[in-house]
PDB file of C-alpha atoms and ligand atoms in Angstrom:
ATOM      1  CA  MET A   1      50.046 123.656 119.967  1.00 60.00           C
ATOM      2  CA  LYS A   2      53.704 124.837 120.957  1.00 64.00           C
ATOM      3  CA  ASN A   3      54.441 121.075 121.354  1.00 67.00           C
ATOM      4  CA  ILE A   4      53.187 119.764 117.497  1.00 64.00           C
ATOM      5  CA  PHE A   5      55.734 121.880 116.829  1.00 60.00           C
ATOM      6  CA  ILE A   6      58.538 121.427 118.861  1.00 60.00           C
ATOM      7  CA  ALA A   7      57.934 117.996 117.963  1.00 63.00           C
ATOM      8  CA  PHE A   8      57.732 118.605 114.404  1.00 60.00           C
ATOM      9  CA  LEU A   9      61.115 120.791 114.573  1.00 59.00           C
ATOM     10  CA  SER A  10      62.548 117.642 116.869  1.00 61.00           C
ATOM     11  CA  ILE A  11      62.330 115.311 113.729  1.00 58.00           C
ATOM     12  CA  ALA A  12      63.074 117.617 111.002  1.00 59.00           C
ATOM     13  CA  PHE A  13      66.657 118.287 113.472  1.00 59.00           C
ATOM     14  CA  LEU A  14      66.907 114.888 113.761  1.00 57.00           C
ATOM     15  CA  ALA A  15      66.801 113.026 109.711  1.00 57.00           C
ATOM     16  CA  THR A  16      69.084 115.762 108.451  1.00 55.00           C
ATOM     17  CA  SER A  17      71.281 115.048 111.527  1.00 55.00           C
ATOM     18  CA  CYS A  18      70.671 111.446 109.948  1.00 53.00           C
ATOM     19  CA  GLN A  19      72.040 112.363 106.832  1.00 53.00           C
ATOM     20  CA  SER A  20      74.910 114.500 107.545  1.00 50.00           C
ATOM     21  CA  GLU A  21      76.282 111.661 108.651  1.00 55.00           C
ATOM     22  CA  LYS A  22      78.019 110.327 105.579  1.00 56.00           C
ATOM     23  CA  LYS A  23      80.114 107.246 106.317  1.00 55.00           C
ATOM     24  CA  PRO A  24      83.813 108.718 105.603  1.00 56.00           C
ATOM     25  CA  GLU A  25      84.778 106.627 101.965  1.00 59.00           C
ATOM     26  CA  LYS A  26      87.560 103.757 102.964  1.00 64.00           C
ATOM     27  CA  GLU A  27      90.973 105.029 100.805  1.00 69.00           C
ATOM     28  CA  LYS A  28      91.196 103.156  97.994  1.00 72.00           C
ATOM     29  CA  ILE A  29      94.708 101.665  96.075  1.00 71.00           C
ATOM     30  CA  VAL A  30      94.845 101.266  92.540  1.00 71.00           C
ATOM     31  CA  ILE A  31      96.546  97.748  91.513  1.00 64.00           C
ATOM     32  CA  GLY A  32      96.582  96.322  88.193  1.00 62.00           C
ATOM     33  CA  GLY A  33      94.843  98.789  86.950  1.00 68.00           C
ATOM     34  CA  LYS A  34      91.709  97.972  89.720  1.00 69.00           C
ATOM     35  CA  LYS A  35      91.116  99.447  93.048  1.00 74.00           C
ATOM     36  CA  LYS A  36      90.985  97.848  95.642  1.00 75.00           C
ATOM     37  CA  GLU A  37      90.170  98.438  98.640  1.00 84.00           C
ATOM     38  CA  LYS A  38      93.451  99.009 102.127  1.00 90.00           C
ATOM     39  CA  SER A  39      93.291  96.544 104.460  1.00 94.00           C
ATOM     40  CA  PRO A  40      94.690  98.259 108.180  1.00 96.00           C
ATOM     41  CA  GLU A  41      98.226  95.991 107.753  1.00 96.00           C
ATOM     42  CA  PHE A  42      98.097  97.965 104.509  1.00 96.00           C
ATOM     43  CA  VAL A  43      97.421 101.342 106.285  1.00 97.00           C
ATOM     44  CA  LEU A  44      99.816 101.429 109.077  1.00 98.00           C
ATOM     45  CA  GLY A  45     102.318  99.153 106.689  1.00 98.00           C
ATOM     46  CA  GLU A  46     101.528 102.852 103.990  1.00 97.00           C
ATOM     47  CA  LYS A  47     102.029 105.269 107.829  1.00 98.00           C
ATOM     48  CA  LEU A  48     105.466 103.307 108.813  1.00 98.00           C
ATOM     49  CA  PHE A  49     107.485 103.081 105.527  1.00 98.00           C
ATOM     50  CA  LYS A  50     106.216 107.006 105.009  1.00 97.00           C
ATOM     51  CA  GLY A  51     106.267 107.927 109.244  1.00 97.00           C
ATOM     52  CA  LYS A  52     108.370 106.347 111.738  1.00 96.00           C
ATOM     53  CA  GLY A  53     110.196 104.669 109.557  1.00 97.00           C
ATOM     54  CA  ASN A  54     110.698 107.281 106.914  1.00 96.00           C
ATOM     55  CA  CYS A  55     111.957 105.024 104.606  1.00 98.00           C
ATOM     56  CA  TYR A  56     109.947 107.539 102.169  1.00 97.00           C
ATOM     57  CA  SER A  57     112.934 109.887 102.756  1.00 97.00           C
ATOM     58  CA  CYS A  58     115.150 107.184 100.660  1.00 98.00           C
ATOM     59  CA  HIS A  59     113.046 105.009  98.883  1.00 98.00           C
ATOM     60  CA  ARG A  60     110.489 106.514  96.536  1.00 97.00           C
ATOM     61  CA  LEU A  61     108.222 103.816  94.474  1.00 96.00           C
ATOM     62  CA  ASP A  62     109.064 103.746  90.921  1.00 94.00           C
ATOM     63  CA  LYS A  63     112.589 106.008  90.507  1.00 95.00           C
ATOM     64  CA  LYS A  64     116.024 105.604  92.809  1.00 96.00           C
ATOM     65  CA  SER A  65     116.520 108.442  94.742  1.00 96.00           C
ATOM     66  CA  VAL A  66     119.227 107.825  97.608  1.00 97.00           C
ATOM     67  CA  GLY A  67     118.384 104.288  97.913  1.00 98.00           C
ATOM     68  CA  PRO A  68     116.804 101.648  94.760  1.00 98.00           C
ATOM     69  CA  SER A  69     113.024 101.990  94.616  1.00 98.00           C
ATOM     70  CA  VAL A  70     110.344 100.136  96.259  1.00 98.00           C
ATOM     71  CA  ASN A  71     108.882  98.409  92.758  1.00 97.00           C
ATOM     72  CA  ASP A  72     113.406  97.839  92.046  1.00 98.00           C
ATOM     73  CA  ILE A  73     113.747  95.819  95.915  1.00 98.00           C
ATOM     74  CA  MET A  74     110.757  94.258  95.211  1.00 98.00           C
ATOM     75  CA  LYS A  75     111.370  92.943  91.429  1.00 97.00           C
ATOM     76  CA  ILE A  76     114.548  91.315  92.919  1.00 98.00           C
ATOM     77  CA  TYR A  77     112.989  89.960  96.194  1.00 98.00           C
ATOM     78  CA  LYS A  78     110.522  87.827  94.492  1.00 96.00           C
ATOM     79  CA  GLU A  79     113.205  86.973  92.099  1.00 97.00           C
ATOM     80  CA  GLN A  80     115.737  85.877  94.073  1.00 97.00           C
ATOM     81  CA  ASN A  81     112.696  84.966  97.020  1.00 97.00           C
ATOM     82  CA  GLY A  82     114.505  87.655  99.463  1.00 97.00           C
ATOM     83  CA  ASP A  83     113.480  87.933 103.051  1.00 98.00           C
ATOM     84  CA  ILE A  84     112.693  91.322 103.467  1.00 98.00           C
ATOM     85  CA  ILE A  85     111.991  91.201 107.069  1.00 98.00           C
ATOM     86  CA  GLY A  86     114.769  88.644 108.000  1.00 98.00           C
ATOM     87  CA  PHE A  87     116.955  91.667 106.418  1.00 98.00           C
ATOM     88  CA  LEU A  88     115.708  94.329 108.197  1.00 98.00           C
ATOM     89  CA  ARG A  89     116.795  92.612 111.337  1.00 98.00           C
ATOM     90  CA  GLN A  90     119.955  92.314 109.719  1.00 97.00           C
ATOM     91  CA  LYS A  91     120.052  88.754 109.810  1.00 98.00           C
ATOM     92  CA  LYS A  92     120.204  88.754 105.534  1.00 98.00           C
ATOM     93  CA  ASP A  93     122.840  90.004 103.030  1.00 98.00           C
ATOM     94  CA  PRO A  94     121.929  92.878 100.909  1.00 98.00           C
ATOM     95  CA  ILE A  95     120.803  91.139  97.538  1.00 98.00           C
ATOM     96  CA  VAL A  96     120.242  94.692  95.992  1.00 98.00           C
ATOM     97  CA  ASP A  97     122.790  96.856  96.194  1.00 98.00           C
ATOM     98  CA  PRO A  98     125.101  95.657  97.991  1.00 98.00           C
ATOM     99  CA  ASP A  99     128.024  98.682  97.439  1.00 98.00           C
ATOM    100  CA  ASN A 100     125.457 100.973  99.435  1.00 98.00           C
ATOM    101  CA  TYR A 101     124.522  98.964 102.602  1.00 98.00           C
ATOM    102  CA  ALA A 102     126.557 101.067 104.608  1.00 98.00           C
ATOM    103  CA  VAL A 103     123.797 103.658 103.928  1.00 98.00           C
ATOM    104  CA  MET A 104     120.920 101.526 104.480  1.00 98.00           C
ATOM    105  CA  LYS A 105     122.554  99.902 108.025  1.00 97.00           C
ATOM    106  CA  THR A 106     122.358 103.217 109.389  1.00 96.00           C
ATOM    107  CA  ASN A 107     119.075 102.937 109.508  1.00 96.00           C
ATOM    108  CA  PHE A 108     119.524  99.638 111.902  1.00 97.00           C
ATOM    109  CA  VAL A 109     119.308 101.426 115.197  1.00 95.00           C
ATOM    110  CA  ARG A 110     115.528 102.918 114.345  1.00 94.00           C
ATOM    111  CA  LEU A 111     114.420  99.576 113.000  1.00 97.00           C
ATOM    112  CA  GLU A 112     114.943  97.453 116.534  1.00 97.00           C
ATOM    113  CA  LYS A 113     112.715  99.076 117.766  1.00 97.00           C
ATOM    114  CA  PHE A 114     110.030  98.311 115.088  1.00 98.00           C
ATOM    115  CA  SER A 115     107.743  95.016 115.793  1.00 98.00           C
ATOM    116  CA  ASP A 116     108.002  91.886 114.202  1.00 97.00           C
ATOM    117  CA  ASP A 117     103.934  93.046 113.667  1.00 98.00           C
ATOM    118  CA  GLU A 118     105.798  96.586 112.156  1.00 98.00           C
ATOM    119  CA  LEU A 119     108.173  94.658 109.959  1.00 98.00           C
ATOM    120  CA  LYS A 120     105.246  92.673 108.566  1.00 98.00           C
ATOM    121  CA  ALA A 121     102.992  96.112 107.891  1.00 98.00           C
ATOM    122  CA  ILE A 122     105.788  97.550 105.773  1.00 98.00           C
ATOM    123  CA  GLU A 123     106.550  94.102 103.679  1.00 98.00           C
ATOM    124  CA  LEU A 124     103.200  93.296 103.163  1.00 97.00           C
ATOM    125  CA  TYR A 125     102.777  97.742 102.012  1.00 97.00           C
ATOM    126  CA  MET A 126     106.040  97.148  99.538  1.00 98.00           C
ATOM    127  CA  ASN A 127     104.153  93.932  98.288  1.00 96.00           C
ATOM    128  CA  GLU A 128     100.791  95.540  97.382  1.00 94.00           C
ATOM    129  CA  VAL A 129     102.119  98.566  95.715  1.00 94.00           C
ATOM    130  CA  THR A 130     103.958  97.231  93.630  1.00 91.00           C
ATOM    131  CA  LYS A 131     102.064  94.220  91.787  1.00 75.00           C
TER     132      LYS A 131
HETATM  133  C1  HEC B 201     119.069 107.537 104.603  1.00 79.39           C
HETATM  134  C2  HEC B 201     118.571 106.318 103.247  1.00 79.39           C
HETATM  135  C3  HEC B 201     117.689 105.338 103.640  1.00 79.39           C
HETATM  136  C4  HEC B 201     116.738 104.620 104.352  1.00 79.39           C
HETATM  137  C5  HEC B 201     115.864 105.920 105.729  1.00 79.39           C
HETATM  138  C6  HEC B 201     116.401 103.850 104.376  1.00 79.39           C
HETATM  139  N1  HEC B 201     116.452 103.227 103.221  1.00 79.39           N
HETATM  140 FE1  HEC B 201     116.547 101.171 102.655  1.00 79.39          FE
HETATM  141  N2  HEC B 201     118.839 101.716 101.541  1.00 79.39           N
HETATM  142  C7  HEC B 201     118.904 103.061 100.922  1.00 79.39           C
HETATM  143  C8  HEC B 201     120.029 102.304 100.212  1.00 79.39           C
HETATM  144  C9  HEC B 201     120.566 103.052  99.582  1.00 79.39           C
HETATM  145  C10 HEC B 201     120.092 101.170  99.392  1.00 79.39           C
HETATM  146  C11 HEC B 201     120.827 100.224  99.007  1.00 79.39           C
HETATM  147  C12 HEC B 201     121.104  98.939  99.733  1.00 79.39           C
HETATM  148  C13 HEC B 201     121.425  98.159 100.064  1.00 79.39           C
HETATM  149  O1  HEC B 201     121.224  97.341  98.966  1.00 79.39           O
HETATM  150  O2  HEC B 201     121.788  97.018 101.452  1.00 79.39           O
HETATM  151  C14 HEC B 201     118.811 100.410 100.746  1.00 79.39           C
HETATM  152  C15 HEC B 201     118.653  99.479 100.715  1.00 79.39           C
HETATM  153  C16 HEC B 201     117.044  98.774 101.289  1.00 79.39           C
HETATM  154  C17 HEC B 201     116.522  97.167 100.973  1.00 79.39           C
HETATM  155  C18 HEC B 201     116.815  96.226  99.778  1.00 79.39           C
HETATM  156  C19 HEC B 201     118.582  95.522 100.405  1.00 79.39           C
HETATM  157  C20 HEC B 201     118.537  94.369  99.818  1.00 79.39           C
HETATM  158  O3  HEC B 201     118.928  93.638  99.342  1.00 79.39           O
HETATM  159  O4  HEC B 201     120.223  94.682  99.201  1.00 79.39           O
HETATM  160  C21 HEC B 201     115.692  97.717 101.488  1.00 79.39           C
HETATM  161  C22 HEC B 201     114.369  95.831 101.617  1.00 79.39           C
HETATM  162  C23 HEC B 201     115.160  98.883 102.126  1.00 79.39           C
HETATM  163  N3  HEC B 201     115.802  99.921 102.223  1.00 79.39           N
HETATM  164  C24 HEC B 201     114.777  98.905 103.196  1.00 79.39           C
HETATM  165  C25 HEC B 201     113.620 100.033 103.907  1.00 79.39           C
HETATM  166  C26 HEC B 201     112.969 100.945 104.553  1.00 79.39           C
HETATM  167  C27 HEC B 201     112.651  99.708 104.962  1.00 79.39           C
HETATM  168  C28 HEC B 201     112.641 101.660 105.539  1.00 79.39           C
HETATM  169  C29 HEC B 201     112.828 102.307 106.151  1.00 79.39           C
HETATM  170  C30 HEC B 201     112.389 101.314 107.530  1.00 79.39           C
HETATM  171  C31 HEC B 201     114.527 101.912 104.633  1.00 79.39           C
HETATM  172  N4  HEC B 201     114.727 101.132 103.566  1.00 79.39           N
HETATM  173  C32 HEC B 201     115.192 103.113 104.607  1.00 79.39           C
HETATM  174  C33 HEC B 201     118.661 103.413 101.834  1.00 79.39           C
HETATM  175  C34 HEC B 201     117.859 103.862 102.671  1.00 79.39           C
END
């Protein structure tokens, strides 16, 4: 009788512990009114843009702060088929706001330590948030 009771308890325990093990919902972003799952590259790009890269402190998504907004940057880069990674690697001249290039230049020392994949993730993030 005792054994049956213990068996019953463990079954009940297993059943509830399975239930509570909900899968975490994947984070979504809204693009053009549609929800889209964040790709791993997007998540990395966002993390770098707001964290290690410190880009967000000067670049808001849709309004100018210290630097131009991500929207404005991406609009010009798309129109002119610009090369963001080339710019971040100091191989391309500024095309958005050359008068304030000196302020942006202060980031290049830090950016030298970023891998190509990290820069690609930042570019993808900037691209996706403005679509
Ligand atoms: C201290 C403030 C500051 C920070 C931090 C900063 N930026 Fe900028 N950024 C600027 C300013 C000011 C401009 C406008 C000058 C210019 O166009 O080069 C600019 C311009 C740009 C441009 C357009 C360049 C062009 O062609 O004119 C890109 C792309 C850019 N930033 C990306 C980034 C990324 C990515 C980061 C993070 C790694 C970052 N910025 C961090 C201030 C900043």
